[in-house]
Tab-separated table of C-alpha atoms and ligand atoms in Angstrom:
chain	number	residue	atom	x	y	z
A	1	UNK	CA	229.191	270.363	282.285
A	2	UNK	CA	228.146	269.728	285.946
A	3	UNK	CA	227.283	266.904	287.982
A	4	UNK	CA	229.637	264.667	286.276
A	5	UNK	CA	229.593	261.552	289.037
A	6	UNK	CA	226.227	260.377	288.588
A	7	UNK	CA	225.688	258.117	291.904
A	8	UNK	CA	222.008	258.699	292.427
A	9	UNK	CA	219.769	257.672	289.992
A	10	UNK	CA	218.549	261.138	288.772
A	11	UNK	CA	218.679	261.674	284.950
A	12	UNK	CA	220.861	264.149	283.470
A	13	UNK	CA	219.548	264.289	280.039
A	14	UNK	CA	215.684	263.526	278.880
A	15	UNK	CA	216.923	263.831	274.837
A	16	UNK	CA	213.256	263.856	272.964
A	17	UNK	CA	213.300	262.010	269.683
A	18	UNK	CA	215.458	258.606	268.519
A	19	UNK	CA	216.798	260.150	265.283
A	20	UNK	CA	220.223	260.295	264.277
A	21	UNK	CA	220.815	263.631	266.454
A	22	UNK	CA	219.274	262.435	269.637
A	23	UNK	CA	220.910	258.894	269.374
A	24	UNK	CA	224.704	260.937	268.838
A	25	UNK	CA	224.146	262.997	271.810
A	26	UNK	CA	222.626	260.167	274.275
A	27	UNK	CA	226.158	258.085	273.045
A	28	UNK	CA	228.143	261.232	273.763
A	29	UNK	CA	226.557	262.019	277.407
A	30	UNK	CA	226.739	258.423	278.387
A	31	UNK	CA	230.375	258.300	277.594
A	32	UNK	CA	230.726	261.107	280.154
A	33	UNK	CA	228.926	259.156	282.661
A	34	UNK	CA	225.832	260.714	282.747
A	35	UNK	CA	222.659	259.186	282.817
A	36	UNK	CA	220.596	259.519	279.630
A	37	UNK	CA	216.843	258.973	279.197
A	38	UNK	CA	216.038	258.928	275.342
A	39	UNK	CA	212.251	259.078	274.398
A	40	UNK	CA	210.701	258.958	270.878
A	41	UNK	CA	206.917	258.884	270.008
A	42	UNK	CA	207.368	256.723	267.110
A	43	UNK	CA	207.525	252.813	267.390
A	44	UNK	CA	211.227	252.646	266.101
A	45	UNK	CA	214.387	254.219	266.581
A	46	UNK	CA	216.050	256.397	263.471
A	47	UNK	CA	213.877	259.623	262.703
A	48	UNK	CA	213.658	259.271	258.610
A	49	UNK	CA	216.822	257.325	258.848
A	50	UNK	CA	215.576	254.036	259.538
A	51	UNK	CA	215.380	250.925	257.725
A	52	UNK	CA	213.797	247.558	257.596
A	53	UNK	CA	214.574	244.789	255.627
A	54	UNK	CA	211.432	243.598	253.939
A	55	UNK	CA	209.813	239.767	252.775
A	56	UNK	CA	212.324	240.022	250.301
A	57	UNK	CA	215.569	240.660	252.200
A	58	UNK	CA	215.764	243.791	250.808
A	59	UNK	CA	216.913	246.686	252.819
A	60	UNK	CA	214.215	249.249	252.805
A	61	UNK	CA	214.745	252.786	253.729
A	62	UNK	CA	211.241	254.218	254.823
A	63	UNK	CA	211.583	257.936	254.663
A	64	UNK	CA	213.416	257.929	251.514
A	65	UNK	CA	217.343	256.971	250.317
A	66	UNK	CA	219.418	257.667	252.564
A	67	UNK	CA	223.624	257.322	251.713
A	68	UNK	CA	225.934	258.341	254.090
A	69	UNK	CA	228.812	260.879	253.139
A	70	UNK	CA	231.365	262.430	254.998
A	71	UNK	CA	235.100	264.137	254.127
A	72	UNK	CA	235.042	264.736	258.447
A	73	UNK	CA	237.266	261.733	259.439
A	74	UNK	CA	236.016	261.980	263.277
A	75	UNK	CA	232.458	261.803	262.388
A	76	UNK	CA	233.816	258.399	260.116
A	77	UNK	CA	235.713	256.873	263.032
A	78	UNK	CA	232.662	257.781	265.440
A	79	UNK	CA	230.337	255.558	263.615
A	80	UNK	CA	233.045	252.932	262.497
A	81	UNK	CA	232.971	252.254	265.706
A	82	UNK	CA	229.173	250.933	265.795
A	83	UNK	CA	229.029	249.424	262.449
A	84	UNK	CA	230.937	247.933	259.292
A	85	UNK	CA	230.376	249.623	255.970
A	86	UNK	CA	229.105	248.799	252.662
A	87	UNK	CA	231.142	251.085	250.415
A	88	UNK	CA	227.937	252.464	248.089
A	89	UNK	CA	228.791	254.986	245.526
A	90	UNK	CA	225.526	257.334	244.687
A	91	UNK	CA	224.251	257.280	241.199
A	92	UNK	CA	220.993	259.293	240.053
A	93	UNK	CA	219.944	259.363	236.591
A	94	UNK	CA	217.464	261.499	234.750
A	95	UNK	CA	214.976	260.760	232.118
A	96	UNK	CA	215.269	263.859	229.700
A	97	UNK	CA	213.532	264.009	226.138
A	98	UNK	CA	213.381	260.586	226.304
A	99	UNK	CA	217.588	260.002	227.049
A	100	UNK	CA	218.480	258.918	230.920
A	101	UNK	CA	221.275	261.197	231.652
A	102	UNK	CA	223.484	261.418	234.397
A	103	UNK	CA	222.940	264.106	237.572
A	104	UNK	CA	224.365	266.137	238.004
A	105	UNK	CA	224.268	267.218	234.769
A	106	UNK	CA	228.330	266.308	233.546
A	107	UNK	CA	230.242	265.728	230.170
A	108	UNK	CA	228.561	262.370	229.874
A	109	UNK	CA	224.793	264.146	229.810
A	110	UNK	CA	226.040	267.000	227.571
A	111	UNK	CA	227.404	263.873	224.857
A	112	UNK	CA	223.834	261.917	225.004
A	113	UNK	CA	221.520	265.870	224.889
A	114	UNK	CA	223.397	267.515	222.086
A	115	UNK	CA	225.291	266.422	218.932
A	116	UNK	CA	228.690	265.852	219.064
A	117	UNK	CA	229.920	269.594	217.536
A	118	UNK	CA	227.782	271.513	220.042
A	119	UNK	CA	228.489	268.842	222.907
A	120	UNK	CA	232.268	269.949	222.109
A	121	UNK	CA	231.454	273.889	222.640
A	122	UNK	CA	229.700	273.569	225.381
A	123	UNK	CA	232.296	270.575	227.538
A	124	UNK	CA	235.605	273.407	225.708
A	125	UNK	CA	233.743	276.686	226.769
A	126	UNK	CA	232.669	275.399	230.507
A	127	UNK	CA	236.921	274.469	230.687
A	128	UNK	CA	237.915	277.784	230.115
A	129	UNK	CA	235.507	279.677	232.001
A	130	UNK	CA	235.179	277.346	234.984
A	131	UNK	CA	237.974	274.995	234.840
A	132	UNK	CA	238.160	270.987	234.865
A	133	UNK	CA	236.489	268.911	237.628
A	134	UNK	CA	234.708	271.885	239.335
A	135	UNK	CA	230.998	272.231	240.465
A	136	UNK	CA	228.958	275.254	239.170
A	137	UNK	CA	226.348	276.116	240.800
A	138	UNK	CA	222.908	276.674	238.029
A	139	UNK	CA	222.013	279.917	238.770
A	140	UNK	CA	225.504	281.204	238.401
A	141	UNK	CA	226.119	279.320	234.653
A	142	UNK	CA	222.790	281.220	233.862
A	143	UNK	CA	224.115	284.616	234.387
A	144	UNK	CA	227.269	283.739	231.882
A	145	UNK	CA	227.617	286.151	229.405
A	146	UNK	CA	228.397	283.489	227.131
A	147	UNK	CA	226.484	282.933	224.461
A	148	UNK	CA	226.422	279.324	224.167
A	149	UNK	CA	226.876	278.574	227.917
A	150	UNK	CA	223.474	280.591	228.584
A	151	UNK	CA	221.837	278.231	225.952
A	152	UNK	CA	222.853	275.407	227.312
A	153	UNK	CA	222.461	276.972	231.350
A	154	UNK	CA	218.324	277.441	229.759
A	155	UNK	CA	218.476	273.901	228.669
A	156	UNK	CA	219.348	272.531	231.411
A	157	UNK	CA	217.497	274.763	233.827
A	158	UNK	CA	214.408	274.224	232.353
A	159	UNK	CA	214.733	270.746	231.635
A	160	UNK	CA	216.264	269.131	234.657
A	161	UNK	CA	215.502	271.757	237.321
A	162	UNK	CA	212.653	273.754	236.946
A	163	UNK	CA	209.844	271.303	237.099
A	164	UNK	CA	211.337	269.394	239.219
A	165	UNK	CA	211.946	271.724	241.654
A	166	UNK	CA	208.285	273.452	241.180
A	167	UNK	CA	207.301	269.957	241.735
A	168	UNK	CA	209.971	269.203	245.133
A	169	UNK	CA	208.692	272.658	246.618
A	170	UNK	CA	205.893	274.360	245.230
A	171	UNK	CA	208.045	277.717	244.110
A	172	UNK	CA	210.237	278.531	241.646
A	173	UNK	CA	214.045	278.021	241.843
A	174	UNK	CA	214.320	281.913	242.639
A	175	UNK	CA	212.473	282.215	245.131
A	176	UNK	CA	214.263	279.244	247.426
A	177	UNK	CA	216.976	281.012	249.619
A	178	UNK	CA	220.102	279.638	250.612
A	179	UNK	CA	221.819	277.258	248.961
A	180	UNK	CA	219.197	274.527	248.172
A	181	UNK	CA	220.111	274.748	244.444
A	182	UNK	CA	223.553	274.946	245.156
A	183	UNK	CA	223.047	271.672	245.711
A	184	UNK	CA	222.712	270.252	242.672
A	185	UNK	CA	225.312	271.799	240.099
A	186	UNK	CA	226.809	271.124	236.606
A	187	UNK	CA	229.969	268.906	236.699
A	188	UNK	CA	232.969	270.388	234.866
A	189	UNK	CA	234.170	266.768	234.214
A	190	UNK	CA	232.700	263.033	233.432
A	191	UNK	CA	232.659	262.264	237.254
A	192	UNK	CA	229.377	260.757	237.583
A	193	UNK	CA	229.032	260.040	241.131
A	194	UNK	CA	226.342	262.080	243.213
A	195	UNK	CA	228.196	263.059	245.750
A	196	UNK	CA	232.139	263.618	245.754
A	197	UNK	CA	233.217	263.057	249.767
A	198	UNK	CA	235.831	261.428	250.475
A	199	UNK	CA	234.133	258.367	252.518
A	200	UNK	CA	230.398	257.018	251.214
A	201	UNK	CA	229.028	254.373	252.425
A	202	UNK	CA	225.514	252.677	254.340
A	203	UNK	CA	226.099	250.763	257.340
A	204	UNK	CA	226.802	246.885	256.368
A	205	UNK	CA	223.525	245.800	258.538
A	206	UNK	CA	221.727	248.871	258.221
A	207	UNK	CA	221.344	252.476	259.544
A	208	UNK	CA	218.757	250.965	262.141
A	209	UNK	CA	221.278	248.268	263.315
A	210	UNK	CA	223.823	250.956	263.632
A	211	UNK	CA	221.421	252.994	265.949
A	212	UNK	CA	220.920	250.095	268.281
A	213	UNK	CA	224.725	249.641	268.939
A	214	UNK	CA	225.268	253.303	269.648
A	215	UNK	CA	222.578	253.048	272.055
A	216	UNK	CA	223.403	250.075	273.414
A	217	UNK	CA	225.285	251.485	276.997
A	218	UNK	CA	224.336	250.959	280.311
A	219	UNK	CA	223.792	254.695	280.769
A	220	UNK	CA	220.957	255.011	278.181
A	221	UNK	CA	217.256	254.133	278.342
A	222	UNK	CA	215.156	254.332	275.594
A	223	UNK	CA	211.367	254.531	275.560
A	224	UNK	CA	209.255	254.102	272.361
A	225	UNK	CA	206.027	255.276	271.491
A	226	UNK	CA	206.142	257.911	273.844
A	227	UNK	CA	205.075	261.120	272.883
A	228	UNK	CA	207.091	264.525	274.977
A	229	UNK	CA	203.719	265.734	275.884
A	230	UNK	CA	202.603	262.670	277.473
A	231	UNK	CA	206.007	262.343	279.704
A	232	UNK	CA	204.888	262.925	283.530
A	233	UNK	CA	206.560	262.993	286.494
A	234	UNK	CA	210.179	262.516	285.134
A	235	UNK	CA	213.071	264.441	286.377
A	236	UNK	CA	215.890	265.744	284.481
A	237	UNK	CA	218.568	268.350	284.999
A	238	UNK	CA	218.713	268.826	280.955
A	239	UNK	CA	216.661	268.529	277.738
A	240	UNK	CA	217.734	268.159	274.825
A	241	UNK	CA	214.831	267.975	272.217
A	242	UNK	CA	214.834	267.190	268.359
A	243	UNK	CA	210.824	267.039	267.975
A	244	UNK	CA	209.612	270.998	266.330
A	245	UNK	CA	210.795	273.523	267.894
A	246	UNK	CA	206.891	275.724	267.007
A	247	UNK	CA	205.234	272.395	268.560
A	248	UNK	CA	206.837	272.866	272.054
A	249	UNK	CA	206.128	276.127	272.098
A	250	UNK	CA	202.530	275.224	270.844
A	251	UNK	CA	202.592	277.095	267.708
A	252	UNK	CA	202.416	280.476	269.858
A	253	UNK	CA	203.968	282.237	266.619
A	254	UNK	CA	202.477	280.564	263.875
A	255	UNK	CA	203.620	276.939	262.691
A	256	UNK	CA	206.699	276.915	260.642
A	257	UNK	CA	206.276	275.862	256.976
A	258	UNK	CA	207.629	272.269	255.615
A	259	UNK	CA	207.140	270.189	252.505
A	260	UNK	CA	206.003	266.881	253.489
A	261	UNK	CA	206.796	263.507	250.941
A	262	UNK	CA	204.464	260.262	250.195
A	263	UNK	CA	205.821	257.175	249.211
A	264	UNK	CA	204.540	254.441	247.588
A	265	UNK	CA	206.499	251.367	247.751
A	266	UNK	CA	205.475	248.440	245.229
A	267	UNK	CA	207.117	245.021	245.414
A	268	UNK	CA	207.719	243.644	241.488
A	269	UNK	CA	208.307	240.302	240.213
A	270	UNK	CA	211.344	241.394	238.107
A	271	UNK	CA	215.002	241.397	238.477
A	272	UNK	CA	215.735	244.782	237.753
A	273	UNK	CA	213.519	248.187	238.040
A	274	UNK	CA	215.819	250.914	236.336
A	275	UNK	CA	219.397	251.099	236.079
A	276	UNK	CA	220.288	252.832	239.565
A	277	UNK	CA	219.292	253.370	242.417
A	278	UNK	CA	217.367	256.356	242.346
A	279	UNK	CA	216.141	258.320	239.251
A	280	UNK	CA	214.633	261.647	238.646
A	281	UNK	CA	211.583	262.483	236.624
A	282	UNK	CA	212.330	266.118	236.278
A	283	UNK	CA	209.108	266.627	233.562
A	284	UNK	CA	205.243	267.111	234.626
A	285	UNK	CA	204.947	263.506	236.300
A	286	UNK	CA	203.832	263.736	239.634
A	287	UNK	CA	206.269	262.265	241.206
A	288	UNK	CA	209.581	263.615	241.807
A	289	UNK	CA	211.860	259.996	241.824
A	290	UNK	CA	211.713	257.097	241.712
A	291	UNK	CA	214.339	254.503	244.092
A	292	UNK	CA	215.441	251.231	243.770
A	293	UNK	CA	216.471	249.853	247.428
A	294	UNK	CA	218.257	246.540	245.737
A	295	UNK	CA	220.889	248.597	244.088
A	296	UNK	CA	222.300	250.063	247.360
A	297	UNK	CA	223.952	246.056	248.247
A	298	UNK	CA	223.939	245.273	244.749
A	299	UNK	CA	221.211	242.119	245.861
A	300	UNK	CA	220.778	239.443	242.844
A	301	UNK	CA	217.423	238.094	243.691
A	302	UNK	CA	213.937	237.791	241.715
A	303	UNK	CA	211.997	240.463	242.877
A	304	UNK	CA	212.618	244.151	243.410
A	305	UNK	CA	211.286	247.233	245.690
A	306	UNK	CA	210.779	250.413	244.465
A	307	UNK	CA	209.426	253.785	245.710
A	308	UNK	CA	207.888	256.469	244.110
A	309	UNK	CA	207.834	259.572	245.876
A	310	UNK	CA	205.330	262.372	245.242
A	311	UNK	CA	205.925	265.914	247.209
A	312	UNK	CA	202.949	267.227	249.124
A	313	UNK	CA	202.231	270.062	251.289
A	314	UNK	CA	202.600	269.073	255.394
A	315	UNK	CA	199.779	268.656	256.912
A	316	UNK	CA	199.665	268.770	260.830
A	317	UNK	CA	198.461	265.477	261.774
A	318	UNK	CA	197.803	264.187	258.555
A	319	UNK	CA	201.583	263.710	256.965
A	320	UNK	CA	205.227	263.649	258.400
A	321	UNK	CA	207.214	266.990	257.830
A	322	UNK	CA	210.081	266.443	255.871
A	323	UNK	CA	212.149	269.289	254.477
A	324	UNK	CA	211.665	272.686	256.128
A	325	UNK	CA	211.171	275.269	253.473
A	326	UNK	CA	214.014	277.357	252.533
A	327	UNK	CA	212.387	281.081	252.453
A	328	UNK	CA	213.557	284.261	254.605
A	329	UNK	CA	210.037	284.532	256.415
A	330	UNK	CA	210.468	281.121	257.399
A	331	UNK	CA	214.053	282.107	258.611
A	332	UNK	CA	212.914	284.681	260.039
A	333	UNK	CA	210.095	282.810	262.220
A	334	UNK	CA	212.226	280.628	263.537
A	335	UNK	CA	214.159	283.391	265.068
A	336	UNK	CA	211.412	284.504	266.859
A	337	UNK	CA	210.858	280.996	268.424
A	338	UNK	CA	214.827	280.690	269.174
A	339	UNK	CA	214.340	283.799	271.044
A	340	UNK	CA	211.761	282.337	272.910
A	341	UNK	CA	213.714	279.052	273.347
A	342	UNK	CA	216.545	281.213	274.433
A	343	UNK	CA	214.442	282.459	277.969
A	344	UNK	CA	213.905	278.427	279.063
A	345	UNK	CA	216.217	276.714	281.088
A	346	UNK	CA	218.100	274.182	280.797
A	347	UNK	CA	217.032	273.558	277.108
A	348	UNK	CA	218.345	272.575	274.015
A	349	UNK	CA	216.869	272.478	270.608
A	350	UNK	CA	218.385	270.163	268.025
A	351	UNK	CA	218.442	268.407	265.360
A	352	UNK	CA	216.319	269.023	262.064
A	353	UNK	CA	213.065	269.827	263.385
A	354	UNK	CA	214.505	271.755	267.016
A	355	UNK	CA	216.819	274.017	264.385
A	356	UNK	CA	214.187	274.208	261.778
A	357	UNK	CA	217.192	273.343	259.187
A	358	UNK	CA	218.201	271.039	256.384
A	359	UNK	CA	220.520	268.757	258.394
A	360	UNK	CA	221.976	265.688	256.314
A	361	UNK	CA	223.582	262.786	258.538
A	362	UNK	CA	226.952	264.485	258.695
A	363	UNK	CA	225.942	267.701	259.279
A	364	UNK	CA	223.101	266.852	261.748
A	365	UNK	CA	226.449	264.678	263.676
A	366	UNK	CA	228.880	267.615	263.438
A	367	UNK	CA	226.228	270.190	265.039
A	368	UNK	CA	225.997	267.493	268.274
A	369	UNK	CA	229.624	267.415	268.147
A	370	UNK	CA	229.999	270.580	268.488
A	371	UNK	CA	226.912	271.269	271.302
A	372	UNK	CA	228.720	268.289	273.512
A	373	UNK	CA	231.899	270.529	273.365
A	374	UNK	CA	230.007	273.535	274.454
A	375	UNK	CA	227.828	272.117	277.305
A	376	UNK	CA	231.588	270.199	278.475
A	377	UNK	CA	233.011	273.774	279.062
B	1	FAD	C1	213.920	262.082	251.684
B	1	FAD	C2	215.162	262.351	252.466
B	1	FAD	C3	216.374	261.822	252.044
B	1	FAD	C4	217.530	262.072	252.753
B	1	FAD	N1	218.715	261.535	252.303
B	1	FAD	C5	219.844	261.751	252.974
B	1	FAD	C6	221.082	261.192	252.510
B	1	FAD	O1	221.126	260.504	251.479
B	1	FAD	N2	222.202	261.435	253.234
B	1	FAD	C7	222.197	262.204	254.373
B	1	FAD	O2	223.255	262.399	254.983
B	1	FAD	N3	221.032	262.728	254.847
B	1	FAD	C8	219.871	262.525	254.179
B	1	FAD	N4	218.681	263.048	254.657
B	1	FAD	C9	218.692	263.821	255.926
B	1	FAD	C10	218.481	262.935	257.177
B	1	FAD	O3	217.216	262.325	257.107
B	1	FAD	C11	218.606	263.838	258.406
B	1	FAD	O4	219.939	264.276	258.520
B	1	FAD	C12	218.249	263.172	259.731
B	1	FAD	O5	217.005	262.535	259.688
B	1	FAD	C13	218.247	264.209	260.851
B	1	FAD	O6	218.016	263.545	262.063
B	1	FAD	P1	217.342	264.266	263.305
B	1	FAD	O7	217.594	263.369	264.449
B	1	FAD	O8	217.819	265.668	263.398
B	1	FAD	O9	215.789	264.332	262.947
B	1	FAD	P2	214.711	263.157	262.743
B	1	FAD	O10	215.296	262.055	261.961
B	1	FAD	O11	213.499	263.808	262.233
B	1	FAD	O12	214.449	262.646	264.229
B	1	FAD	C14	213.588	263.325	265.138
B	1	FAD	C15	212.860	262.297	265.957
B	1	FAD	O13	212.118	262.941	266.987
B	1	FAD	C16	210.885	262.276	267.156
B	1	FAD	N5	209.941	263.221	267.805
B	1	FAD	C17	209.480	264.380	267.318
B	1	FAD	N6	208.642	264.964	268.193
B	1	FAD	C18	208.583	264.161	269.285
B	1	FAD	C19	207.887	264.229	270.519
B	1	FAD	N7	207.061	265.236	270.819
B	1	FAD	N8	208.062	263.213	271.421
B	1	FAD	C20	208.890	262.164	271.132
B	1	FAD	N9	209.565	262.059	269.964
B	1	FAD	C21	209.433	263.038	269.059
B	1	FAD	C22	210.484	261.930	265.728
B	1	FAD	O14	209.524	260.897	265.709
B	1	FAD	C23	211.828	261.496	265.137
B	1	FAD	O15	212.066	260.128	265.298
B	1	FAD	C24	217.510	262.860	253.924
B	1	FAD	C25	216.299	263.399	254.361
B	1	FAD	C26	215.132	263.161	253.638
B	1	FAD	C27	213.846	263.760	254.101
């Protein structure tokens, strides 16, 4: 990295977008004494990390759950640093023939589907094929030759994923690439937690909270509600932007494909919604889940939040893109527009939308990590 001794007031870095990528990097350049100027067209800080606390006091997350995870103690000790933790350990439940059952699907599901002598087949066979306390992936239990694995591998296939993911992307299992069903597998074990890293947590105050004290160094400005394309006049030896990568380059190739989400959040006057946080209506509802904000602090008051969330398609200008869709030609598209990325100067695309990639928290943190330690050399 050049230009380290920043004594005029030039900017090194304009970063585009305050979500969790853009707010990492600004930390990281300012802590190398460069001069950051952070801009982000929405009104807050956070991408579809942030959070509000509602009438209620309860702590709201806007663009759907969000629960930090992590087994990378650097990425821990980077954000310990800007926040205290509320140790939260992810449940999800789903609603099948009527009996909520843990997800992933684990021993505790099989004993409420099936009757006891076929729950013990199926919990002895996936032991000896797979081994205790291990993950399999769905598609790979379905191609057991196993008799009664496959049956139950249809069961649950059909039952918990199918619709739901019909429903979550608008194509079948099969034809999503990558690992997005990896994802979700079938616990060899009764561990019921969601996820299984080693640290878990949500920030004490909230992930917005946490955002403001990781920007909050002389170094870095940040400017709401201001959109890249409106930016005039401002000079900057890097940028580093996190909006879609098709948008800067004004959809020359075509746009690139994402699902968008609605939520809609109703405030009830009862103590209790469902028994965890999130659950998963995995039939022909139209909505994919349903969350529970109070459960992440565990809050004991009278009312209660909850969000159901309903896949759509994205819409430009109409809806927020979400998820970018997992398919080869979509892959394959956004190689085109890194090649075109690649013959600017002096620019970076990151994040979700600037890599056109499923990032969570962790992973979206580890990639800036890494880009820091590559622009330092
Ligand atoms: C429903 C849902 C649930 C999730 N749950 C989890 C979870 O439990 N755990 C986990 O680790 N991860 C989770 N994630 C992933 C997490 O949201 C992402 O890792 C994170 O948002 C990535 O941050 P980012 O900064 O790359 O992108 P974003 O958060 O999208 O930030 C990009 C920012 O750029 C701004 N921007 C775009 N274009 C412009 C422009 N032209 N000018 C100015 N600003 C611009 C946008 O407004 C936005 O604020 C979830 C994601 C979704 C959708």
């Amino acid at each position: 990295m050049e230009d380290r001794n920043n004594n005029n007031n030039e900017i090194y870095a304009l970063i585009i977008g305050a979500g969790i990528s853009g707010i990492v990097l600004a930390r990281l350049l300012a802590e190398k004494n460069q001069k950051v100027l952070i801009i982000e067209k929405r009104n807050n800080i956070g991408g579809n990390c942030y959070d509000y606390i509602d009438k209620n006091g309860i702590n709201i997350h806007k663009y759907g759950p969000h629960i930090f995870r992590t087994d990378n103690g650097k990425i821990w000790q980077f954000l310990s640093r800007f926040t205290a933790w509320h140790e939260y350990k992810h449940k999800v439940r789903a609603i099948i023939e009527g009996k909520e059952i843990p997800i992933p699907v684990n021993f505790t599901s099989i004993d409420t589907l099936f009757d006891t002598t076929k729950a013990k087949v199926f919990k002895e066979k996936l032991i000896s094929k797979y081994g205790k306390n291990e993950k399999v992936p769905i598609l790979e239990l379905k191609k057991t030759d196993d008799k009664d694995l496959r049956e139950l591998a249809a069961f649950i296939y059909e039952k918990v994923f199918y619709h739901y993911t019909l429903k979550q992307w608008d194509l079948k299992p099969e034809e999503l690439a990558g690992d997005a069903l990896a994802r979700v597998p079938v616990y060899t074990s009764y561990y019921d937690g969601y996820f299984t890293e080693k640290y878990q947590a949500i920030p004490q105050n909230g992930y917005t909270k946490m955002f403001e004290n990781i920007l909050n160094h002389p170094n870095i400005k940040v400017q709401l509600n201001t959109d890249f394309k409106d930016l005039k006049n401002t000079k900057y030896k890097y940028l580093f932007y996190s909006g879609p990568i098709d948008e800067y380059f004004n959809y020359r190739l075509g746009a690139l494909p994402y699902r968008s989400l609605n939520f809609e959040f109703k405030t009830l006057p009862q103590k209790q919604f469902q028994s965890v946080a999130v659950v998963n209506y995995t039939s022909k509802e139209p909505f994919t889940r349903i969350t529970e904000f109070k459960h992440f602090f565990n809050q004991k008051i009278g009312q209660t939040t909850v969000a159901y969330e309903y896949p759509a398609a994205f819409e430009l200008n109409k809806n927020e893109r979400y998820y970018p869709i997992p398919k080869q030609e979509n892959e394959q598209l956004y190689k085109k527009y890194l090649q075109l990325a690649e013959k600017e100067k002096n620019i970076y695309f990151i994040g979700r939308l600037g890599e056109y990639k499923y990032y969570s928290m962790q992973s979206a943190i580890a990639a800036i990590f890494e880009l820091v330690k590559k622009i330092a050399t």
